[in-house]
Tab-separated table of C-alpha atoms (C1' of nucleotides) in Angstrom:
chain	number	residue	atom	x	y	z
Z	143	MET	CA	0.000	0.000	0.000
Z	144	PRO	CA	1.606	3.165	-1.178
Z	145	GLU	CA	2.783	5.495	1.543
Z	146	LEU	CA	5.179	8.370	1.109
Z	147	PRO	CA	8.214	6.280	0.033
Z	148	GLU	CA	6.215	4.348	-2.542
Z	149	VAL	CA	4.635	7.498	-3.939
Z	150	GLU	CA	8.020	9.202	-4.083
Z	151	THR	CA	9.494	6.141	-5.815
Z	152	THR	CA	6.699	6.347	-8.366
Z	153	ARG	CA	7.184	10.076	-8.845
Z	154	ARG	CA	10.885	9.657	-9.483
Z	155	GLY	CA	10.188	6.808	-11.867
Z	156	ILE	CA	7.827	8.764	-14.091
Z	157	GLU	CA	9.311	12.247	-13.838
Z	158	SER	CA	11.885	12.229	-16.630
Z	159	SER	CA	9.556	10.492	-19.085
Z	160	LEU	CA	6.846	13.097	-18.571
Z	161	ILE	CA	8.592	16.434	-18.245
Z	162	GLN	CA	8.500	18.466	-21.451
Z	163	HIS	CA	6.386	15.802	-23.075
Z	164	ARG	CA	2.946	16.514	-24.463
Z	165	ILE	CA	-0.109	14.490	-23.464
Z	166	VAL	CA	-1.714	13.571	-26.778
Z	167	ARG	CA	-4.634	11.453	-25.580
Z	168	VAL	CA	-6.323	10.547	-22.307
Z	169	LEU	CA	-8.380	7.374	-22.119
Z	170	VAL	CA	-10.622	6.804	-19.095
Z	171	ARG	CA	-12.019	3.280	-18.952
Z	172	MET	CA	-13.340	3.417	-15.407
Z	173	PRO	CA	-14.174	6.832	-13.960
Z	174	LYS	CA	-15.474	5.481	-10.648
Z	175	LEU	CA	-12.586	5.849	-8.224
Z	176	ARG	CA	-12.568	7.383	-4.732
Z	177	TRP	CA	-14.284	10.292	-6.457
Z	178	PRO	CA	-15.450	10.271	-10.058
Z	179	ILE	CA	-12.804	11.265	-12.564
Z	180	PRO	CA	-14.069	14.576	-14.022
Z	181	ALA	CA	-15.702	14.008	-17.393
Z	182	GLU	CA	-13.812	16.963	-18.811
Z	183	LEU	CA	-10.372	15.701	-17.729
Z	184	SER	CA	-9.438	14.443	-21.169
Z	185	GLN	CA	-10.444	17.647	-22.867
Z	186	LEU	CA	-8.593	19.768	-20.295
Z	187	VAL	CA	-5.348	17.821	-20.444
Z	188	THR	CA	-5.043	16.752	-24.069
Z	189	GLY	CA	-2.461	18.798	-25.907
Z	190	LYS	CA	-0.838	20.115	-22.732
Z	191	THR	CA	2.846	19.691	-21.955
Z	192	VAL	CA	3.914	18.432	-18.536
Z	193	GLN	CA	6.017	21.049	-16.790
Z	194	ARG	CA	6.688	19.462	-13.407
Z	195	VAL	CA	5.979	16.227	-11.574
Z	196	THR	CA	5.773	16.885	-7.854
Z	197	ARG	CA	4.538	15.193	-4.700
Z	198	ARG	CA	2.669	16.501	-1.673
Z	199	ALA	CA	1.941	13.918	1.038
Z	200	LYS	CA	0.791	10.856	-0.908
Z	201	TYR	CA	-0.459	12.892	-3.850
Z	202	ILE	CA	1.352	13.097	-7.183
Z	203	LEU	CA	0.842	16.263	-9.198
Z	204	LEU	CA	1.368	16.455	-12.937
Z	205	GLN	CA	1.636	20.191	-13.514
Z	206	VAL	CA	0.663	21.488	-16.929
Z	207	ASP	CA	-0.250	24.939	-18.191
Z	208	GLY	CA	-3.320	26.165	-16.343
Z	209	GLY	CA	-3.539	23.459	-13.720
Z	210	SER	CA	-2.505	20.072	-12.425
Z	211	VAL	CA	-3.606	16.476	-12.609
Z	212	LEU	CA	-3.762	15.186	-9.045
Z	213	ILE	CA	-3.220	11.459	-8.636
Z	214	HIS	CA	-3.609	9.443	-5.430
Z	215	LEU	CA	-2.718	5.757	-5.526
Z	216	GLY	CA	-5.039	4.835	-2.680
Z	217	MET	CA	-4.236	1.418	-1.315
Z	218	SER	CA	-3.595	-0.597	-4.403
Z	219	GLY	CA	-2.855	1.892	-7.169
Z	220	SER	CA	0.167	2.036	-9.422
Z	221	LEU	CA	1.423	4.126	-12.326
Z	222	ARG	CA	3.459	2.488	-15.041
Z	223	LEU	CA	5.232	3.689	-18.134
Z	224	LEU	CA	4.515	1.423	-21.081
Z	225	GLN	CA	4.577	1.371	-24.856
Z	226	SER	CA	1.320	2.960	-25.960
Z	227	ASP	CA	0.131	-0.037	-27.961
Z	228	LEU	CA	0.215	-2.420	-24.996
Z	229	THR	CA	-3.173	-4.069	-24.462
Z	230	PRO	CA	-4.807	-2.996	-21.199
Z	231	GLY	CA	-5.482	-5.585	-18.524
Z	232	LYS	CA	-7.798	-5.826	-15.577
Z	233	HIS	CA	-8.076	-2.666	-13.473
Z	234	ASP	CA	-6.153	-0.546	-15.985
Z	235	HIS	CA	-8.490	2.388	-15.484
Z	236	VAL	CA	-6.758	5.342	-17.159
Z	237	ASP	CA	-4.115	5.871	-19.864
Z	238	PHE	CA	-2.244	9.101	-20.526
Z	239	HIS	CA	-0.711	8.815	-23.984
Z	240	LEU	CA	2.456	10.851	-24.562
Z	241	ASP	CA	4.001	12.310	-27.678
Z	242	SER	CA	6.946	9.968	-27.146
Z	243	GLY	CA	4.903	6.911	-28.072
Z	244	ARG	CA	4.726	5.779	-24.480
Z	245	LEU	CA	1.854	5.957	-22.034
Z	246	LEU	CA	1.349	6.448	-18.334
Z	247	ARG	CA	-1.118	3.811	-17.178
Z	248	PHE	CA	-3.063	3.976	-13.910
Z	249	ASN	CA	-4.051	0.613	-12.437
Z	250	ASP	CA	-5.973	0.277	-9.178
Z	251	PRO	CA	-7.806	-2.954	-8.223
Z	252	ARG	CA	-9.484	-1.567	-5.119
Z	253	ARG	CA	-10.240	1.834	-6.632
Z	254	PHE	CA	-9.429	3.754	-3.477
Z	255	GLY	CA	-7.231	5.996	-5.581
Z	256	SER	CA	-8.277	9.190	-7.292
Z	257	ILE	CA	-7.527	11.337	-10.315
Z	258	LEU	CA	-8.718	14.933	-10.250
Z	259	TRP	CA	-8.136	18.143	-12.144
Z	260	LEU	CA	-6.956	21.125	-10.097
Z	261	GLU	CA	-6.969	24.586	-11.530
Z	262	ASN	CA	-4.508	27.259	-10.507
Z	263	ASP	CA	-2.296	26.623	-7.471
Z	264	PRO	CA	-2.856	22.993	-6.475
Z	265	LEU	CA	-1.730	23.653	-2.912
Z	266	ASP	CA	-4.842	25.790	-2.419
Z	267	HIS	CA	-7.110	22.845	-3.143
Z	268	PRO	CA	-9.179	21.631	-0.156
Z	269	LEU	CA	-7.482	18.229	-0.284
Z	270	LEU	CA	-4.021	19.749	0.075
Z	271	VAL	CA	-4.459	22.990	1.956
Z	272	ASN	CA	-4.811	21.443	5.404
Z	273	LEU	CA	-1.983	18.942	5.166
Z	274	GLY	CA	0.718	19.024	7.799
Z	275	PRO	CA	4.418	19.423	6.985
Z	276	GLU	CA	6.341	16.944	4.890
Z	277	PRO	CA	8.122	14.619	7.334
Z	278	LEU	CA	11.384	14.895	5.392
Z	279	SER	CA	11.356	18.689	5.478
Z	280	ASP	CA	13.210	20.868	7.965
Z	281	GLY	CA	9.883	22.136	9.259
Z	282	PHE	CA	9.214	18.741	10.765
Z	283	ASP	CA	11.066	17.830	13.953
Z	284	GLY	CA	10.557	16.588	17.493
Z	285	ASP	CA	9.704	19.991	18.867
Z	286	TYR	CA	6.938	20.350	16.304
Z	287	LEU	CA	5.480	16.961	17.216
Z	288	TYR	CA	5.750	17.726	20.909
Z	289	GLY	CA	3.905	21.013	20.498
Z	290	ARG	CA	1.130	19.564	18.380
Z	291	SER	CA	0.585	16.590	20.675
Z	292	ARG	CA	-0.032	18.469	23.939
Z	293	GLY	CA	-3.414	17.623	25.390
Z	294	ARG	CA	-4.065	14.923	22.806
Z	295	LYS	CA	-5.342	11.618	24.131
Z	296	VAL	CA	-5.131	9.600	20.929
Z	297	ALA	CA	-2.601	6.842	20.576
Z	298	ILE	CA	0.689	8.193	19.309
Z	299	LYS	CA	0.544	5.919	16.277
Z	300	THR	CA	-2.870	7.290	15.322
Z	301	LEU	CA	-1.439	10.784	15.663
Z	302	LEU	CA	1.440	9.976	13.311
Z	303	MET	CA	-1.019	8.735	10.712
Z	304	ASN	CA	-3.033	11.953	10.870
Z	305	ASN	CA	-2.132	13.820	7.700
Z	306	GLN	CA	-3.192	17.149	9.170
Z	307	LEU	CA	-0.331	16.761	11.621
Z	308	VAL	CA	2.323	15.284	9.388
Z	309	ALA	CA	1.749	14.237	5.798
Z	310	GLY	CA	2.315	10.883	4.195
Z	311	ILE	CA	2.984	8.501	7.098
Z	312	GLY	CA	0.783	5.415	6.983
Z	313	ASN	CA	0.525	2.217	8.948
Z	314	ILE	CA	3.789	0.672	7.813
Z	315	TYR	CA	6.127	3.544	8.553
Z	316	ALA	CA	4.353	4.687	11.714
Z	317	SER	CA	4.785	1.158	13.070
Z	318	GLU	CA	8.435	0.936	12.052
Z	319	ALA	CA	9.392	4.381	13.333
Z	320	LEU	CA	7.793	3.714	16.724
Z	321	PHE	CA	9.692	0.458	17.032
Z	322	MET	CA	12.930	2.174	16.119
Z	323	ALA	CA	12.233	4.892	18.688
Z	324	GLY	CA	11.221	2.386	21.379
Z	325	ILE	CA	7.771	3.906	21.909
Z	326	ARG	CA	4.603	1.860	22.359
Z	327	PRO	CA	2.100	2.643	19.587
Z	328	ASP	CA	-0.809	2.802	22.043
Z	329	ARG	CA	0.798	5.378	24.318
Z	330	ARG	CA	-1.240	8.558	24.590
Z	331	ALA	CA	0.301	11.193	22.351
Z	332	GLY	CA	0.057	13.900	24.978
Z	333	ARG	CA	2.088	11.879	27.452
Z	334	VAL	CA	5.276	11.480	25.463
Z	335	SER	CA	8.197	13.707	26.406
Z	336	ARG	CA	9.907	16.256	24.197
Z	337	ALA	CA	13.105	14.215	24.220
Z	338	ARG	CA	11.315	11.116	23.003
Z	339	TYR	CA	9.579	13.086	20.262
Z	340	ARG	CA	12.982	14.283	19.101
Z	341	THR	CA	14.127	10.686	18.875
Z	342	LEU	CA	10.927	9.731	17.100
Z	343	ALA	CA	11.180	12.489	14.504
Z	344	ALA	CA	14.720	11.383	13.674
Z	345	CYS	CA	13.537	7.781	13.368
Z	346	ILE	CA	10.694	8.792	11.045
Z	347	LYS	CA	13.110	10.574	8.742
Z	348	GLU	CA	15.522	7.680	8.804
Z	349	VAL	CA	12.961	4.982	8.076
Z	350	LEU	CA	11.406	7.016	5.248
Z	351	ASN	CA	14.767	7.801	3.675
Z	352	ARG	CA	15.884	4.197	3.880
Z	353	ALA	CA	12.621	3.000	2.338
Z	354	ILE	CA	12.904	5.471	-0.540
Z	355	ALA	CA	16.481	4.335	-1.135
Z	356	MET	CA	15.221	0.762	-1.462
Z	357	GLY	CA	12.379	1.652	-3.798
Z	358	GLY	CA	9.625	1.395	-1.192
Z	359	THR	CA	7.816	-1.532	0.395
Z	360	THR	CA	6.014	-4.125	-1.695
Z	361	LEU	CA	3.579	-6.184	0.365
Z	362	ARG	CA	1.393	-7.467	-2.427
Z	363	ASP	CA	0.429	-4.689	-4.799
Z	364	PHE	CA	3.050	-2.023	-5.075
Z	365	ILE	CA	5.182	-1.773	-8.191
Z	366	ASN	CA	7.131	1.180	-9.495
Z	367	ALA	CA	6.835	2.859	-12.882
Z	368	ASP	CA	8.931	0.113	-14.447
Z	369	GLY	CA	6.788	-2.638	-12.954
Z	370	GLN	CA	9.378	-3.601	-10.346
Z	371	PRO	CA	8.653	-4.162	-6.636
Z	372	GLY	CA	10.330	-2.311	-3.755
Z	373	TYR	CA	12.700	-4.093	-1.444
Z	374	PHE	CA	12.064	-2.489	1.939
Z	375	LYS	CA	9.728	-5.270	3.042
Z	376	GLN	CA	12.680	-7.452	3.942
Z	377	THR	CA	13.836	-4.896	6.473
Z	378	LEU	CA	10.489	-4.404	8.239
Z	379	MET	CA	10.929	-5.032	11.947
Z	380	VAL	CA	7.324	-5.148	13.185
Z	381	TYR	CA	4.790	-4.425	10.439
Z	382	GLY	CA	3.100	-7.657	9.390
Z	383	ARG	CA	5.078	-9.659	11.963
Z	384	GLY	CA	2.479	-10.164	14.680
Z	385	ASN	CA	3.215	-13.159	16.914
Z	386	GLN	CA	6.734	-13.495	15.527
Z	387	PRO	CA	9.813	-12.980	17.707
Z	388	CYS	CA	11.150	-9.455	18.079
Z	389	SER	CA	14.334	-9.094	16.055
Z	390	LYS	CA	16.050	-7.389	19.002
Z	391	CYS	CA	14.947	-9.375	22.077
Z	392	ARG	CA	13.049	-12.409	20.697
Z	393	THR	CA	9.921	-11.583	22.713
Z	394	LEU	CA	6.819	-12.425	20.672
Z	395	LEU	CA	5.489	-9.290	18.984
Z	396	LYS	CA	1.992	-8.215	19.993
Z	397	GLN	CA	-0.738	-7.327	17.538
Z	398	ILE	CA	-3.498	-4.930	18.592
Z	399	ARG	CA	-5.954	-2.618	16.862
Z	400	LEU	CA	-5.680	1.146	17.102
Z	401	GLY	CA	-8.165	3.361	15.312
Z	402	GLN	CA	-9.315	0.468	13.106
Z	403	ARG	CA	-5.736	-0.261	12.116
Z	404	SER	CA	-3.701	-3.321	12.866
Z	405	SER	CA	-0.678	-2.434	14.991
Z	406	VAL	CA	2.288	-4.614	15.859
Z	407	PHE	CA	4.864	-3.836	18.529
Z	408	CYS	CA	7.292	-5.349	21.039
Z	409	SER	CA	6.031	-4.941	24.589
Z	410	ARG	CA	9.587	-5.235	25.885
Z	411	CYS	CA	11.477	-2.941	23.507
Z	412	GLN	CA	8.694	-0.357	23.252
Z	413	ARG	CA	7.465	1.479	26.347
B	178	DA	C1'	-11.641	20.788	18.758
B	179	DC	C1'	-11.377	16.145	19.440
B	180	DG	C1'	-12.110	11.259	18.773
B	181	DA	C1'	-14.423	7.203	17.187
B	182	DA	C1'	-16.777	4.912	13.657
B	183	DG	C1'	-18.512	4.364	8.791
B	184	DC	C1'	-17.789	3.997	4.093
B	185	DC	C1'	-15.835	3.181	-0.551
B	186	DC	C1'	-13.589	-1.433	-3.093
B	187	DT	C1'	-11.304	-5.978	-4.538
B	188	DG	C1'	-8.191	-9.791	-3.601
B	189	DC	C1'	-6.740	-13.170	-0.840
B	190	DA	C1'	-6.713	-16.546	2.943
B	191	DA	C1'	-9.016	-19.273	6.130
B	192	DG	C1'	-12.893	-22.002	7.521
B	193	DC	C1'	-16.650	-25.106	6.624
G	83	DT	C1'	-13.898	-28.094	-4.761
G	84	DG	C1'	-16.634	-24.248	-3.946
G	85	DC	C1'	-18.854	-21.486	-1.195
G	86	DT	C1'	-18.944	-17.792	2.707
G	87	DT	C1'	-16.649	-14.839	5.860
G	88	DG	C1'	-13.147	-11.812	7.511
G	89	DC	C1'	-9.510	-8.884	6.872
G	90	DA	C1'	-6.419	-5.609	4.634
G	91	DG	C1'	-6.525	-0.293	4.650
G	92	DG	C1'	-6.184	5.796	3.066
G	93	DG	C1'	-8.628	9.244	4.251
G	94	DC	C1'	-12.739	11.817	3.757
G	95	DT	C1'	-17.165	12.157	6.095
G	96	DT	C1'	-20.409	11.849	9.675
G	97	DC	C1'	-21.760	11.523	14.272
G	98	DG	C1'	-21.281	11.985	19.302
DNA sequence: ACGAAGCCCTGCAAGC
DNA sequence: TGCTTGCAGGGCTTCG
């Protein structure tokens, strides 16, 4: 399931093949995603040249003259670069044909993803305007987390997955960062010290950077623009390892539910 | 303002 | 073997 590292891996994979290339045709086979794909998307985008390919949280933005195509991969989405005559398969919902003879193909079995058209400055759009800082930016650190968590009773893991607080951290990387920092995921956010938040912020940056360097985490679905999986799964310490021995102390990892999300942790290493 | 729950969707695994 | 059931989950939306 694409989180920040997987989305960034995808962005990097498609960037050079899109920039300064013209979109010559847009084919929507299935408009019913998280929200309907706007009927006028094809008309708005056809003939436009891609200027920039950027990312905000888990959103990819294809910036063209007069607006941007916003793409969210949801839980099972992927973008691939293919030769434009390649026959579409199941769940290949949208094709962006390029003047290079290639196409950008959006596939999403669960259809939790979305493709929207944003006019003007995309960062003003309601979906983006309230997002918290990028976790890999300088504006994100332990002092920020400490300040924003005062008085909050939610589990710290739930807080980390709140995109209004910090953007792009999902279940995998919240779980891994908390293990690395030695903090129990069910601890109340408001009762974690400033020092521990500083450790945690550093761990978040480290785990995200390492995952990006390895091309992201492939559990089942994720593939990059070239159709290849990411290799971070092999280094996961707790996510998906419920009831297996902790890699540090061999205690069996516990699996609980927090805010409807499965959460795995070591009750000995994480306090 | 906060927090918990509901909803959208398909694929896969487990149970009978 | 073939059904049914449960779970996975991002994040917006609704409700308390």
